[in-house]
Amino acid sequence: MDNIEFQKEKENLKNIIEKYEEVMQYYNQRIDAIPRIYMNNEAMMKNSIEMYSEKLRLMEKSIDKPYFARLDFARDGETKIEQLYIGKVGVMDEENNNITIDWRAPVSSMYYDSNIGRASYKAPEGICAGKLLLKRQYDIENRELKSYQDVDTVSNDELLKPYLGASADNRLKNIVSTIQQEQNAIIREPLNENIIIQGVAGSGKTTVALHRIAYLVYNYRDNIKPNQYLVIGPNKFFVNYISGVLPDLDVENVKQLTYEELCTEFLNENIKLIDEDKKLIQSIVNENLLKYEKFKVSMKFKETIDKFIKEMKENIIPEKGIEIKGYEVITSNIIKNIYFSIEELSNYDNIKTRLNRTNLMLSKYIEDNYDLIMAKVKEQYQKNINIVSKELNKNELEKISFIEKELKNGCKKYVKKYFSSLIPSILNVYITFLNNIKKYISLDFFDNIREKVHKNISDIKNRNVEFEDLSALIYLKSKILGIEQYDQYRQVAIDEAQDFGDFSFYALKYLLKNATFSIFGDLAQSIYQYRGIENWNSVVDNTFNDKCEMKYLLKSYRTTTEIMNSSNNITNYINLNTAKPVIRHGKNVNYIKYNTSDEQIDTIKNILKQYNKKEYKTVAIICKNEEEATSINNKLKNESLVINNITDSDTQYNGGICTITSYLAKGLEFDGVVVADASEGEYNSSKAIDMKLLYVAMTRPLHELNILYNNNIVKPLQKEVQVWKY
């Protein structure tokens, strides 16, 4: 690093900070002046104050590190060289000259994608080409320049090492200064493209997903509001884990929900979700026990529901027509004729809309055919008076008079009551479907699932719903009642999507019909095998009709080469994509044999002491199941250790030492990890689910991994084993 150039860069930083302060002073002056300017327009006053306050907030947030990179770019046909400073936010002076440029701006893509020499970027007005003369990366802290380095590409393992070698805290971070070329390509995919990203453990799937949302919010801000974006996570714990990233990327009001929360919100029913952990444990023991659950998230289940809905649509109008005071005013045949005369309304036709249309057409029919309807009512009256007394006849005349008045008013109250009674609650519709499911499937298969179906019906009657029921319920409600309130969403990002079934994706796409999807997952971490997908092709075919592009993230940035190479033994064993690690070396994975549970606890204690000396802020002891995690947690607490036990009821992790199950650890990362027991007796090498759970556990650490085992370690790791002790 040249000392003269370093001093120049320090001066540049000083000048940019001064410009920031000038702009901030200007904004404050504008805020002070607004009440005088808009004294008679409260709405304009409020909007203007909010606008300048937001700009101030962003600048105050970024002024300590206003930029992280610089590009020197000579456009074709121009002699002036542009000196562009790239930061987390873009700032302009009073004359609309760029001080810093937002990392999401089109020109910034050259920092991530282009090498020195000929370069171009795609701008709204077209392709801008020229020569990239300099690409410089800065380390700035608290308004002080620590260092800089000139780079030809950001995708350099050596450049990444300082960032990747840092300790983890309990929150996910933004990566705007270190986005890699393959990540950037996904982040900058157009809004109108559906994409599926298969990413290995540690490839940055979650971070890329959130940065993509931030990119889209920035570049489509004139057309789409932040609340029209939706992020779907696997559990509340995970959603809270990612919650700090979007605000840090200056994106507010993007909705973040679990799949269960989204479905529950849409259904608007008082339901309780049945705990998933027991089923996961069941599936680990014997996947065949969950044939029914697997069926409910399949496209075959969707097809059976379609058959049921078709019948429901055809038979929704009852044999009894509309009556007033005991007189049939409108026959069932008339209502049916109107109902079946309505052509398909749209691709998202639903029964409620058809009934509403029938209601409107019926009102017009009553108006146009008043005399005819009244004549038929009087025919009924004539038949009645032959069998009633004079006193009752007077009563009948009063009824006729009442009916005449109602007919002139269109019978609105009675028509409304008639149609509102035709559709029961969605839970009751689902119960009706399940009670008749044997009509739509083979008898042999029904015999295999009969008991599960009866148990399912009983649970739903008590408003207890399984995860696998949610797809069916939201699909039923969408097809029967409509989805208008969910038309607003334009982009949906789904993380840890490998644990969603084919029907789950289809139902979501049907519900969120105006949205395009960015789907992130890793088949190697598909642990909910009874409800997860087996390959992405089925999603591409069934949900998107081939209008979806596959992308791949095959490089792991989370962990060291040594840890990743060891973890790849698992994916190689089950024939799944292996990760290519960034060349960041660390300690070898330690494989430690123990003989008794006391020896296991003593070994974990010793490892924790070593982690503490290294000042690791986040440490996880990862167990296969909650029972093991609770047991180890209690034993360590008896040793006076401060340690948290993370369960699925927890909503956040605040750092420190924790015990956690492998399935809850999915998507998280820690400085140091202890796999509590990788014995063959704990993880069965012949079961793909067990290998995936172990793979999840082994790919969580940033720096150090210790694996304990009793007797025989799992087969994929046997060649790795070395006897080692502290």
XYZ file of C-alpha atoms in Angstrom:
726
model
C 0.000 0.000 0.000
C 1.591 3.213 -1.229
C 1.904 5.792 1.580
C 1.274 8.809 -0.669
C -1.812 7.132 -2.149
C -2.932 6.150 1.358
C -2.785 9.805 2.450
C -4.801 10.784 -0.648
C -7.431 8.214 0.227
C -7.579 9.479 3.802
C -8.172 12.960 2.421
C -10.889 11.624 0.072
C -12.620 9.979 3.040
C -12.435 13.222 5.012
C -13.928 15.167 2.089
C -16.777 12.701 1.616
C -17.616 12.767 5.333
C -17.648 16.587 5.194
C -20.009 16.412 2.197
C -22.214 14.018 4.183
C -22.321 16.510 7.053
C -23.191 19.368 4.677
C -26.067 17.380 3.178
C -27.267 16.382 6.645
C -27.219 20.031 7.721
C -29.198 20.906 4.588
C -31.788 18.208 5.397
C -32.151 19.486 8.957
C -32.708 23.004 7.609
C -35.344 21.665 5.217
C -37.132 19.889 8.070
C -37.136 23.128 10.109
C -38.534 25.082 7.136
C -41.280 22.613 6.172
C -43.913 23.794 8.712
C -43.655 27.342 7.240
C -43.803 26.106 3.631
C -46.769 23.733 4.090
C -48.569 25.420 6.984
C -51.922 24.937 5.257
C -51.312 21.411 4.019
C -50.834 18.962 6.856
C -50.484 15.923 4.572
C -47.693 17.521 2.488
C -45.988 18.673 5.662
C -46.042 15.180 7.125
C -44.808 13.518 3.907
C -41.963 16.000 3.465
C -40.788 15.661 7.065
C -40.887 11.868 6.763
C -38.916 11.963 3.495
C -36.097 14.139 4.839
C -36.068 12.341 8.190
C -35.607 9.024 6.379
C -32.734 10.449 4.340
C -31.143 11.724 7.533
C -31.553 8.377 9.224
C -29.787 6.586 6.391
C -26.933 9.057 6.353
C -26.483 8.956 10.131
C -26.391 5.191 9.872
C -23.766 5.108 7.129
C -21.542 8.144 7.825
C -19.076 6.155 9.973
C -18.429 3.932 6.940
C -19.785 5.853 3.964
C -18.342 3.504 1.321
C -16.494 0.219 0.925
C -15.311 0.357 -2.682
C -14.261 2.661 -5.497
C -14.517 2.281 -9.264
C -12.686 4.412 -11.804
C -14.637 4.092 -15.038
C -14.074 5.707 -18.456
C -17.254 5.552 -20.528
C -16.983 5.047 -24.244
C -17.078 8.390 -26.032
C -16.228 10.452 -22.929
C -12.855 11.806 -21.828
C -13.718 12.326 -18.164
C -12.976 9.432 -15.814
C -15.757 8.818 -13.288
C -14.627 8.173 -9.749
C -17.449 6.214 -8.112
C -17.570 5.443 -4.384
C -19.890 2.553 -3.539
C -21.583 2.267 -0.155
C -24.556 0.713 1.596
C -26.636 3.769 0.661
C -26.431 6.315 -2.137
C -26.141 10.000 -1.219
C -26.426 13.073 -3.432
C -25.484 16.665 -2.714
C -27.847 19.638 -3.111
C -27.124 19.770 -6.873
C -27.891 16.053 -7.341
C -24.268 15.052 -7.800
C -23.394 11.589 -6.484
C -21.327 11.541 -3.298
C -21.695 7.797 -2.816
C -23.534 5.259 -4.928
C -25.839 2.580 -3.546
C -24.484 -0.973 -3.926
C -27.764 -1.905 -5.601
C -27.463 0.688 -8.370
C -26.825 -0.731 -11.871
C -23.322 0.776 -12.124
C -22.303 -0.963 -8.882
C -22.656 -4.361 -10.547
C -19.220 -3.807 -12.118
C -17.661 -4.031 -8.670
C -19.019 -7.550 -8.266
C -18.857 -8.831 -11.835
C -16.186 -7.054 -13.858
C -12.411 -7.297 -14.054
C -10.052 -4.453 -14.869
C -10.285 -3.604 -18.591
C -13.334 -3.608 -20.832
C -16.503 -3.557 -18.735
C -20.175 -2.743 -18.994
C -23.366 -2.653 -16.979
C -27.059 -2.700 -17.789
C -28.753 0.618 -17.038
C -32.438 1.558 -17.566
C -31.449 3.440 -20.713
C -29.463 0.474 -22.082
C -25.959 -1.024 -21.924
C -23.232 1.352 -20.712
C -19.774 0.219 -21.823
C -16.290 1.513 -21.244
C -13.033 0.751 -19.525
C -12.714 -0.107 -15.853
C -9.406 1.435 -14.773
C -9.419 0.802 -11.033
C -11.308 -1.319 -8.533
C -10.419 -0.600 -4.927
C -11.687 -2.104 -1.676
C -11.584 -0.219 1.657
C -11.530 -1.099 5.326
C -13.130 1.856 7.118
C -14.132 1.921 10.792
C -15.552 4.871 12.715
C -14.670 7.357 9.955
C -11.063 6.172 9.886
C -9.381 4.502 6.906
C -7.589 1.378 8.136
C -6.409 0.036 4.775
C -7.250 -0.382 1.127
C -6.351 -2.822 -1.603
C -6.720 -2.832 -5.350
C -8.495 -5.872 -6.696
C -9.222 -7.304 -10.083
C -12.200 -9.247 -8.881
C -14.069 -9.526 -5.604
C -14.158 -13.298 -6.056
C -10.805 -13.924 -4.478
C -10.436 -16.293 -1.543
C -7.551 -14.325 -0.072
C -9.625 -11.140 -0.012
C -12.458 -12.950 1.716
C -10.374 -14.440 4.521
C -10.518 -11.421 6.888
C -14.305 -11.335 6.619
C -14.853 -15.065 6.839
C -12.417 -15.426 9.707
C -14.343 -13.038 11.933
C -16.330 -14.345 14.879
C -20.038 -14.896 14.531
C -22.616 -13.193 16.684
C -26.218 -14.221 17.127
C -27.506 -12.317 14.117
C -27.105 -12.663 10.403
C -25.056 -9.879 8.771
C -25.196 -8.046 5.489
C -22.469 -8.924 2.965
C -22.639 -5.963 0.584
C -18.857 -5.527 0.490
C -18.099 -9.200 -0.171
C -20.899 -10.399 -2.452
C -19.458 -12.939 -4.859
C -20.088 -13.022 -8.593
C -22.359 -16.094 -8.528
C -24.277 -14.591 -5.579
C -24.581 -11.240 -7.318
C -26.052 -12.867 -10.427
C -28.882 -14.285 -8.306
C -29.403 -11.081 -6.316
C -29.801 -9.065 -9.540
C -32.154 -11.442 -11.332
C -35.146 -9.464 -12.694
C -38.280 -9.280 -10.599
C -40.420 -11.089 -13.160
C -38.309 -14.269 -13.121
C -39.116 -17.320 -10.981
C -35.868 -18.865 -9.750
C -34.919 -21.890 -7.663
C -31.507 -21.815 -6.019
C -29.906 -25.079 -4.973
C -27.172 -23.983 -2.601
C -24.801 -26.077 -0.545
C -24.400 -25.508 3.191
C -22.582 -22.243 3.845
C -23.095 -20.871 0.329
C -24.954 -17.844 1.665
C -28.475 -18.847 0.571
C -30.218 -16.949 3.325
C -28.057 -13.851 3.004
C -28.430 -13.851 -0.779
C -32.213 -14.194 -0.417
C -32.400 -11.113 1.824
C -29.973 -9.086 -0.300
C -32.099 -9.969 -3.341
C -35.161 -8.522 -1.592
C -33.152 -5.384 -0.749
C -32.002 -5.108 -4.368
C -35.537 -5.465 -5.745
C -37.002 -2.979 -3.254
C -34.411 -0.407 -4.355
C -34.650 -0.923 -8.113
C -38.440 -1.326 -8.366
C -39.305 1.263 -5.701
C -41.390 3.385 -8.070
C -43.778 0.516 -8.799
C -43.711 -1.840 -5.832
C -43.846 -1.013 -2.125
C -41.812 -2.911 0.523
C -45.007 -4.427 2.006
C -45.558 -6.193 -1.339
C -42.555 -8.420 -0.640
C -42.773 -11.521 1.530
C -40.066 -13.663 3.125
C -41.103 -17.159 4.250
C -38.860 -18.962 6.744
C -39.011 -22.497 8.204
C -39.716 -21.540 11.831
C -40.112 -18.519 14.127
C -36.650 -19.002 15.560
C -35.171 -18.678 12.067
C -37.363 -15.693 11.130
C -36.136 -13.819 14.215
C -32.566 -14.805 13.381
C -32.774 -13.053 9.991
C -34.927 -10.149 11.141
C -32.064 -7.703 11.633
C -30.643 -7.967 8.122
C -33.310 -6.162 6.096
C -33.369 -3.048 8.322
C -29.567 -3.054 8.153
C -29.942 -3.024 4.360
C -32.314 -0.067 4.727
C -35.406 -2.064 3.907
C -38.400 -1.700 6.203
C -41.923 -3.146 6.194
C -41.103 -6.338 4.294
C -43.293 -9.049 5.756
C -41.480 -12.023 7.295
C -43.508 -15.105 8.222
C -43.208 -18.818 8.672
C -45.238 -20.970 6.303
C -47.480 -21.904 9.218
C -48.053 -18.248 10.119
C -48.935 -17.339 6.540
C -51.429 -20.186 6.245
C -52.982 -19.485 9.643
C -53.322 -15.799 8.780
C -55.022 -16.597 5.463
C -57.330 -19.247 6.896
C -58.434 -16.942 9.744
C -59.612 -19.931 11.739
C -59.080 -20.676 15.397
C -56.726 -23.616 14.872
C -53.821 -25.138 16.760
C -50.862 -26.672 14.954
C -49.804 -30.139 16.069
C -46.150 -30.409 17.140
C -43.914 -31.508 14.260
C -41.025 -32.882 16.296
C -42.751 -36.157 17.139
C -43.367 -36.852 13.458
C -39.780 -35.991 12.596
C -38.584 -38.480 15.182
C -41.082 -41.037 13.821
C -39.742 -40.515 10.312
C -36.203 -41.015 11.522
C -37.210 -44.350 13.083
C -39.402 -45.541 10.193
C -40.340 -43.376 7.217
C -43.083 -45.830 6.195
C -45.085 -44.823 9.254
C -45.806 -41.491 7.580
C -47.212 -42.547 4.181
C -50.383 -40.547 4.786
C -48.460 -37.396 5.720
C -46.335 -37.740 2.582
C -49.481 -38.234 0.502
C -51.011 -34.994 1.851
C -48.152 -32.841 0.507
C -48.079 -34.555 -2.879
C -49.661 -33.467 -6.155
C -51.785 -36.640 -6.044
C -53.497 -35.227 -2.964
C -54.089 -31.993 -4.853
C -55.688 -34.025 -7.654
C -58.083 -35.729 -5.208
C -59.073 -32.303 -3.850
C -59.694 -31.090 -7.412
C -62.112 -34.004 -7.933
C -63.904 -33.115 -4.716
C -64.100 -29.407 -5.634
C -65.491 -30.307 -9.070
C -68.268 -32.301 -7.408
C -68.853 -29.549 -4.871
C -69.110 -26.964 -7.642
C -71.611 -29.139 -9.522
C -73.758 -29.892 -6.468
C -73.505 -26.658 -4.499
C -77.079 -25.585 -5.324
C -79.494 -27.598 -3.129
C -82.724 -29.185 -4.366
C -84.712 -26.746 -2.283
C -85.198 -23.244 -3.699
C -85.795 -19.879 -1.971
C -88.870 -19.766 0.242
C -90.699 -16.854 1.847
C -93.369 -17.589 4.449
C -93.589 -21.196 3.270
C -94.018 -20.285 -0.420
C -91.348 -21.308 -2.931
C -90.582 -18.036 -4.674
C -87.584 -19.194 -6.737
C -87.171 -22.862 -7.587
C -83.895 -24.703 -7.334
C -83.966 -25.351 -11.115
C -84.059 -21.625 -11.868
C -81.053 -20.996 -9.579
C -79.183 -23.941 -11.110
C -79.842 -22.731 -14.636
C -78.396 -19.328 -13.805
C -75.427 -20.836 -11.904
C -74.451 -23.214 -14.704
C -74.913 -20.554 -17.380
C -71.938 -18.629 -16.005
C -68.823 -19.229 -18.025
C -65.423 -19.816 -16.409
C -64.627 -16.492 -14.823
C -60.821 -16.730 -14.866
C -57.959 -19.064 -14.203
C -58.575 -18.404 -10.547
C -62.298 -19.040 -10.632
C -63.764 -19.833 -7.240
C -67.136 -21.055 -6.044
C -67.922 -17.960 -3.965
C -67.437 -15.659 -6.957
C -69.709 -17.869 -9.063
C -72.326 -17.795 -6.321
C -72.027 -14.005 -6.034
C -72.470 -13.711 -9.785
C -75.479 -16.032 -9.572
C -76.860 -13.842 -6.783
C -76.612 -10.731 -8.967
C -78.137 -12.445 -11.975
C -80.927 -13.818 -9.805
C -81.769 -10.309 -8.596
C -82.073 -9.234 -12.224
C -84.200 -12.335 -12.940
C -86.586 -11.457 -10.082
C -86.908 -7.888 -11.363
C -87.573 -9.006 -14.930
C -89.968 -11.817 -14.031
C -91.939 -10.280 -11.175
C -95.365 -11.001 -12.677
C -94.494 -14.591 -13.568
C -93.089 -15.334 -10.101
C -96.085 -13.740 -8.409
C -98.498 -15.707 -10.597
C -96.862 -18.970 -9.513
C -97.026 -17.896 -5.868
C -100.758 -17.256 -6.279
C -101.168 -20.699 -7.846
C -99.708 -22.135 -4.663
C -102.089 -19.911 -2.676
C -105.102 -21.265 -4.565
C -104.092 -24.806 -3.720
C -103.612 -23.873 -0.069
C -106.980 -22.153 0.444
C -108.824 -25.301 -0.550
C -107.572 -26.974 2.587
C -107.607 -24.149 5.154
C -110.239 -22.387 7.195
C -111.412 -18.795 6.546
C -109.293 -17.539 9.443
C -106.199 -19.259 8.055
C -107.089 -17.976 4.610
C -106.830 -14.430 5.933
C -103.375 -15.318 7.228
C -102.398 -16.687 3.814
C -103.531 -13.450 2.167
C -101.284 -11.510 4.526
C -98.381 -13.776 3.453
C -99.144 -13.112 -0.210
C -99.162 -9.374 0.456
C -95.808 -9.655 2.260
C -94.296 -11.696 -0.592
C -95.429 -9.073 -3.130
C -93.542 -6.383 -1.204
C -90.413 -8.555 -0.873
C -90.462 -9.396 -4.574
C -90.601 -5.698 -5.477
C -87.534 -5.265 -3.268
C -85.745 -8.145 -4.993
C -86.082 -10.528 -2.016
C -82.632 -9.288 -0.974
C -82.701 -10.566 2.593
C -83.861 -14.051 1.596
C -81.512 -14.348 -1.377
C -78.576 -13.260 0.748
C -79.467 -15.761 3.479
C -79.859 -18.514 0.894
C -76.448 -18.018 -0.685
C -74.606 -17.375 2.572
C -75.738 -20.752 3.853
C -74.300 -22.682 0.917
C -70.616 -22.581 1.954
C -69.651 -23.926 5.364
C -66.366 -23.129 7.109
C -63.236 -24.363 5.338
C -62.479 -26.735 8.199
C -65.905 -28.335 7.726
C -65.367 -28.517 3.971
C -62.060 -30.290 4.595
C -63.741 -32.715 7.004
C -66.373 -33.481 4.361
C -63.611 -34.120 1.841
C -61.704 -36.452 4.190
C -64.915 -38.327 5.014
C -65.299 -39.015 1.288
C -61.647 -39.419 0.308
C -62.009 -43.122 -0.475
C -64.129 -42.116 -3.490
C -61.062 -40.516 -5.078
C -58.240 -42.970 -4.319
C -57.645 -46.688 -4.675
C -59.231 -48.934 -2.052
C -55.896 -50.624 -1.288
C -54.231 -47.304 -0.499
C -57.212 -46.140 1.543
C -56.995 -49.324 3.646
C -53.361 -48.434 4.418
C -54.227 -44.953 5.607
C -57.758 -45.505 6.981
C -56.805 -45.132 10.665
C -54.709 -42.028 9.948
C -57.624 -40.446 8.064
C -60.021 -41.088 10.946
C -57.494 -39.648 13.412
C -57.001 -36.645 11.115
C -60.758 -35.990 11.002
C -61.024 -36.254 14.786
C -58.140 -33.787 15.241
C -59.607 -31.248 12.834
C -62.993 -31.419 14.547
C -61.083 -30.332 17.653
C -59.357 -27.654 15.520
C -55.955 -29.395 15.708
C -54.188 -29.199 12.352
C -51.019 -30.851 11.035
C -48.440 -29.011 8.930
C -49.367 -31.288 6.026
C -53.009 -30.142 6.199
C -52.109 -26.507 5.569
C -51.518 -26.819 1.830
C -54.894 -28.506 1.391
C -56.674 -25.959 3.565
C -55.290 -22.863 1.821
C -55.896 -24.464 -1.567
C -59.493 -25.299 -0.639
C -60.126 -21.803 0.643
C -58.514 -20.280 -2.454
C -60.664 -22.414 -4.784
C -63.867 -21.920 -2.811
C -63.698 -18.422 -1.303
C -61.046 -16.637 -3.362
C -57.734 -14.932 -2.634
C -58.291 -11.252 -3.335
C -56.575 -10.054 -0.167
C -53.316 -11.726 -1.234
C -53.156 -10.137 -4.679
C -50.777 -7.471 -3.331
C -47.633 -9.628 -3.108
C -45.258 -9.288 -6.047
C -42.173 -11.176 -4.865
C -41.867 -14.078 -2.423
C -38.564 -15.427 -1.113
C -38.729 -18.873 0.510
C -35.756 -20.096 2.553
C -35.050 -23.673 3.592
C -37.519 -24.624 0.891
C -36.316 -28.226 0.561
C -38.631 -29.133 3.447
C -41.768 -28.044 1.563
C -43.796 -30.594 -0.392
C -44.804 -30.262 -4.053
C -48.363 -29.401 -3.067
C -47.072 -26.736 -0.639
C -45.368 -24.884 -3.494
C -48.408 -25.267 -5.751
C -50.811 -24.008 -3.075
C -48.548 -21.048 -2.309
C -48.277 -20.088 -5.973
C -52.046 -20.389 -6.333
C -52.591 -18.215 -3.251
C -49.987 -15.606 -4.234
C -50.965 -15.518 -7.890
C -49.401 -12.124 -8.719
C -46.038 -12.925 -7.174
C -42.855 -14.289 -8.644
C -40.812 -16.613 -6.457
C -37.193 -16.886 -5.352
C -36.836 -20.313 -3.760
C -33.706 -21.210 -1.791
C -32.856 -24.651 -0.458
C -30.427 -27.546 -0.240
C -31.552 -31.100 -0.930
C -28.674 -32.353 1.246
C -30.417 -30.701 4.203
C -33.886 -32.047 3.428
C -34.561 -33.584 6.830
C -38.383 -33.558 6.807
C -38.331 -36.319 4.220
C -41.955 -37.277 4.775
C -43.083 -33.834 3.584
C -40.090 -32.435 1.711
C -39.307 -32.679 -1.985
C -36.985 -35.225 -3.552
C -35.871 -33.021 -6.430
C -36.437 -29.513 -7.759
C -37.638 -30.695 -11.182
C -41.037 -31.603 -9.771
C -41.461 -28.025 -8.477
C -40.396 -26.550 -11.822
C -42.842 -28.797 -13.689
C -45.853 -28.828 -11.365
C -45.874 -25.317 -9.918
C -44.296 -23.160 -12.595
C -45.015 -25.111 -15.786
C -41.331 -24.897 -16.721
C -41.378 -21.066 -16.339
C -38.685 -21.200 -13.706
C -34.893 -21.180 -13.882
C -32.554 -23.303 -11.770
C -29.498 -21.609 -10.243
C -26.705 -23.178 -8.213
C -24.491 -21.988 -5.356
C -21.821 -24.633 -4.957
C -19.145 -22.743 -3.053
C -19.215 -22.709 0.757
C -18.092 -19.519 2.486
C -19.058 -20.374 6.037
C -16.538 -22.845 7.230
C -12.909 -23.881 6.801
C -11.572 -26.171 4.109
C -10.882 -28.856 6.704
C -14.439 -28.827 8.061
C -16.016 -28.708 4.608
C -13.888 -31.555 3.266
C -14.917 -33.672 6.244
C -18.611 -32.787 5.741
C -18.389 -33.648 2.045
C -17.796 -37.264 3.070
C -21.476 -37.314 4.047
C -22.846 -35.861 0.790
C -20.576 -38.123 -1.259
C -21.932 -41.088 0.666
C -25.568 -40.245 -0.168
C -24.801 -39.072 -3.730
C -25.665 -35.383 -3.355
C -23.848 -32.219 -4.452
C -20.639 -31.583 -2.537
C -19.550 -28.112 -1.558
C -16.433 -26.419 -2.823
C -14.888 -24.618 0.148
C -13.241 -21.210 0.070
C -9.522 -21.656 0.671
C -9.606 -20.735 4.337
C -7.716 -23.164 6.496
C -8.172 -23.926 10.159
C -7.882 -26.755 12.618
C -8.533 -30.294 11.514
C -11.842 -31.738 12.593
C -11.306 -33.552 15.861
C -12.912 -36.969 16.281
C -13.054 -37.967 19.941
C -14.130 -41.326 21.235
C -15.852 -41.616 24.610
C -16.877 -44.742 26.554
C -19.389 -43.513 29.137
C -21.870 -40.644 29.369
C -19.753 -39.093 32.139
C -16.729 -39.203 29.840
C -18.848 -37.581 27.096
C -19.777 -34.688 29.406
C -16.183 -34.252 30.612
C -14.963 -34.112 27.012
C -17.582 -31.492 26.089
C -16.557 -29.443 29.146
C -12.919 -29.497 28.068
C -13.816 -28.441 24.536
C -15.942 -25.577 25.881
C -12.986 -24.386 27.973
C -10.846 -24.256 24.853
C -13.564 -22.402 22.941
C -13.813 -19.907 25.794
C -10.040 -19.241 25.663
C -10.436 -18.434 21.977
C -13.252 -16.011 22.889
C -15.825 -17.666 20.679
C -19.049 -15.707 21.042
C -21.381 -18.370 19.668
C -21.028 -22.054 20.519
C -23.418 -24.937 19.852
C -23.548 -28.480 21.154
C -25.621 -30.116 18.439
C -27.635 -33.222 19.213
C -29.748 -35.425 17.049
C -32.954 -34.942 19.003
C -34.445 -32.830 21.776
C -34.233 -35.601 24.388
C -30.460 -35.843 23.948
C -30.087 -32.035 23.906
C -32.084 -31.651 27.141
C -30.136 -34.423 28.871
C -26.727 -32.953 27.969
C -27.916 -29.448 28.852
C -29.001 -30.566 32.341
C -25.719 -32.401 32.969
C -23.640 -29.385 31.937
C -25.756 -27.068 34.086
C -24.992 -29.349 37.030
C -21.362 -28.524 36.316
C -22.225 -24.838 36.881
C -21.989 -23.923 33.205
C -24.177 -21.143 31.803
C -25.851 -22.805 28.856
C -29.163 -22.424 27.004
C -31.248 -25.213 25.546
C -32.844 -24.063 22.289
C -36.187 -25.712 21.494
C -38.793 -25.092 18.801
C -40.724 -22.926 21.261
C -37.836 -20.448 21.429
C -37.977 -17.415 19.156
C -34.404 -16.158 19.437
C -30.806 -17.019 20.252
C -28.814 -14.355 22.083
C -25.359 -15.833 21.704
C -23.232 -17.795 24.192
C -23.261 -21.570 24.612
C -26.354 -23.543 23.660
C -27.563 -27.078 23.163
C -29.696 -27.441 20.055
C -31.080 -30.193 17.809
C -29.662 -30.654 14.336
C -32.991 -29.781 12.692
C -33.307 -26.471 14.561
C -29.677 -25.610 13.807
C -30.405 -25.677 10.075
C -29.667 -22.246 8.588
C -27.713 -21.033 11.646
C -23.974 -20.673 12.176
C -21.661 -20.677 15.189
C -17.990 -19.996 15.916
C -17.468 -23.439 17.370
C -19.567 -26.610 17.268
C -19.561 -29.879 19.169
C -21.450 -32.783 17.615
C -22.460 -34.624 20.776
C -22.575 -38.123 19.310
C -21.860 -39.260 15.740
C -21.928 -42.964 16.545
C -23.434 -45.459 14.144
C -25.955 -46.267 16.864
C -27.076 -42.619 16.931
C -26.941 -41.822 13.199
C -27.668 -44.852 11.013
C -25.483 -44.698 7.886
C -28.054 -46.653 5.877
C -30.690 -43.939 6.409
C -30.457 -40.836 4.221
C -32.359 -38.799 6.825
C -29.764 -39.586 9.504
C -26.921 -38.622 7.180
C -28.637 -35.345 6.300
C -29.129 -34.505 9.982
C -25.455 -35.165 10.647
C -24.458 -33.103 7.604
C -26.493 -30.173 8.923
C -24.724 -30.434 12.282
C -21.238 -30.645 10.753
C -21.719 -27.603 8.496
C -22.718 -25.088 11.189
C -19.269 -23.944 12.472
C -17.235 -21.048 11.124
C -13.975 -22.063 12.762
C -13.875 -25.279 14.723
C -15.638 -28.638 14.815
C -15.312 -31.415 17.370
C -17.168 -34.683 16.814
C -17.724 -37.184 19.620
C -18.632 -40.796 19.127
C -19.130 -43.976 21.108
C -17.992 -47.371 19.800
C -18.222 -46.997 15.997
C -18.471 -43.658 14.213
C -20.793 -43.464 11.187
C -19.407 -45.166 8.089
C -18.771 -42.058 5.932
C -16.438 -40.671 8.618
C -14.584 -43.828 9.574
C -11.614 -43.037 7.354
C -11.352 -39.588 8.952
C -11.146 -40.771 12.517
C -8.064 -39.972 14.514
C -7.674 -40.589 18.207
C -7.301 -37.178 19.762
C -7.849 -35.696 23.190
C -7.288 -32.414 24.892
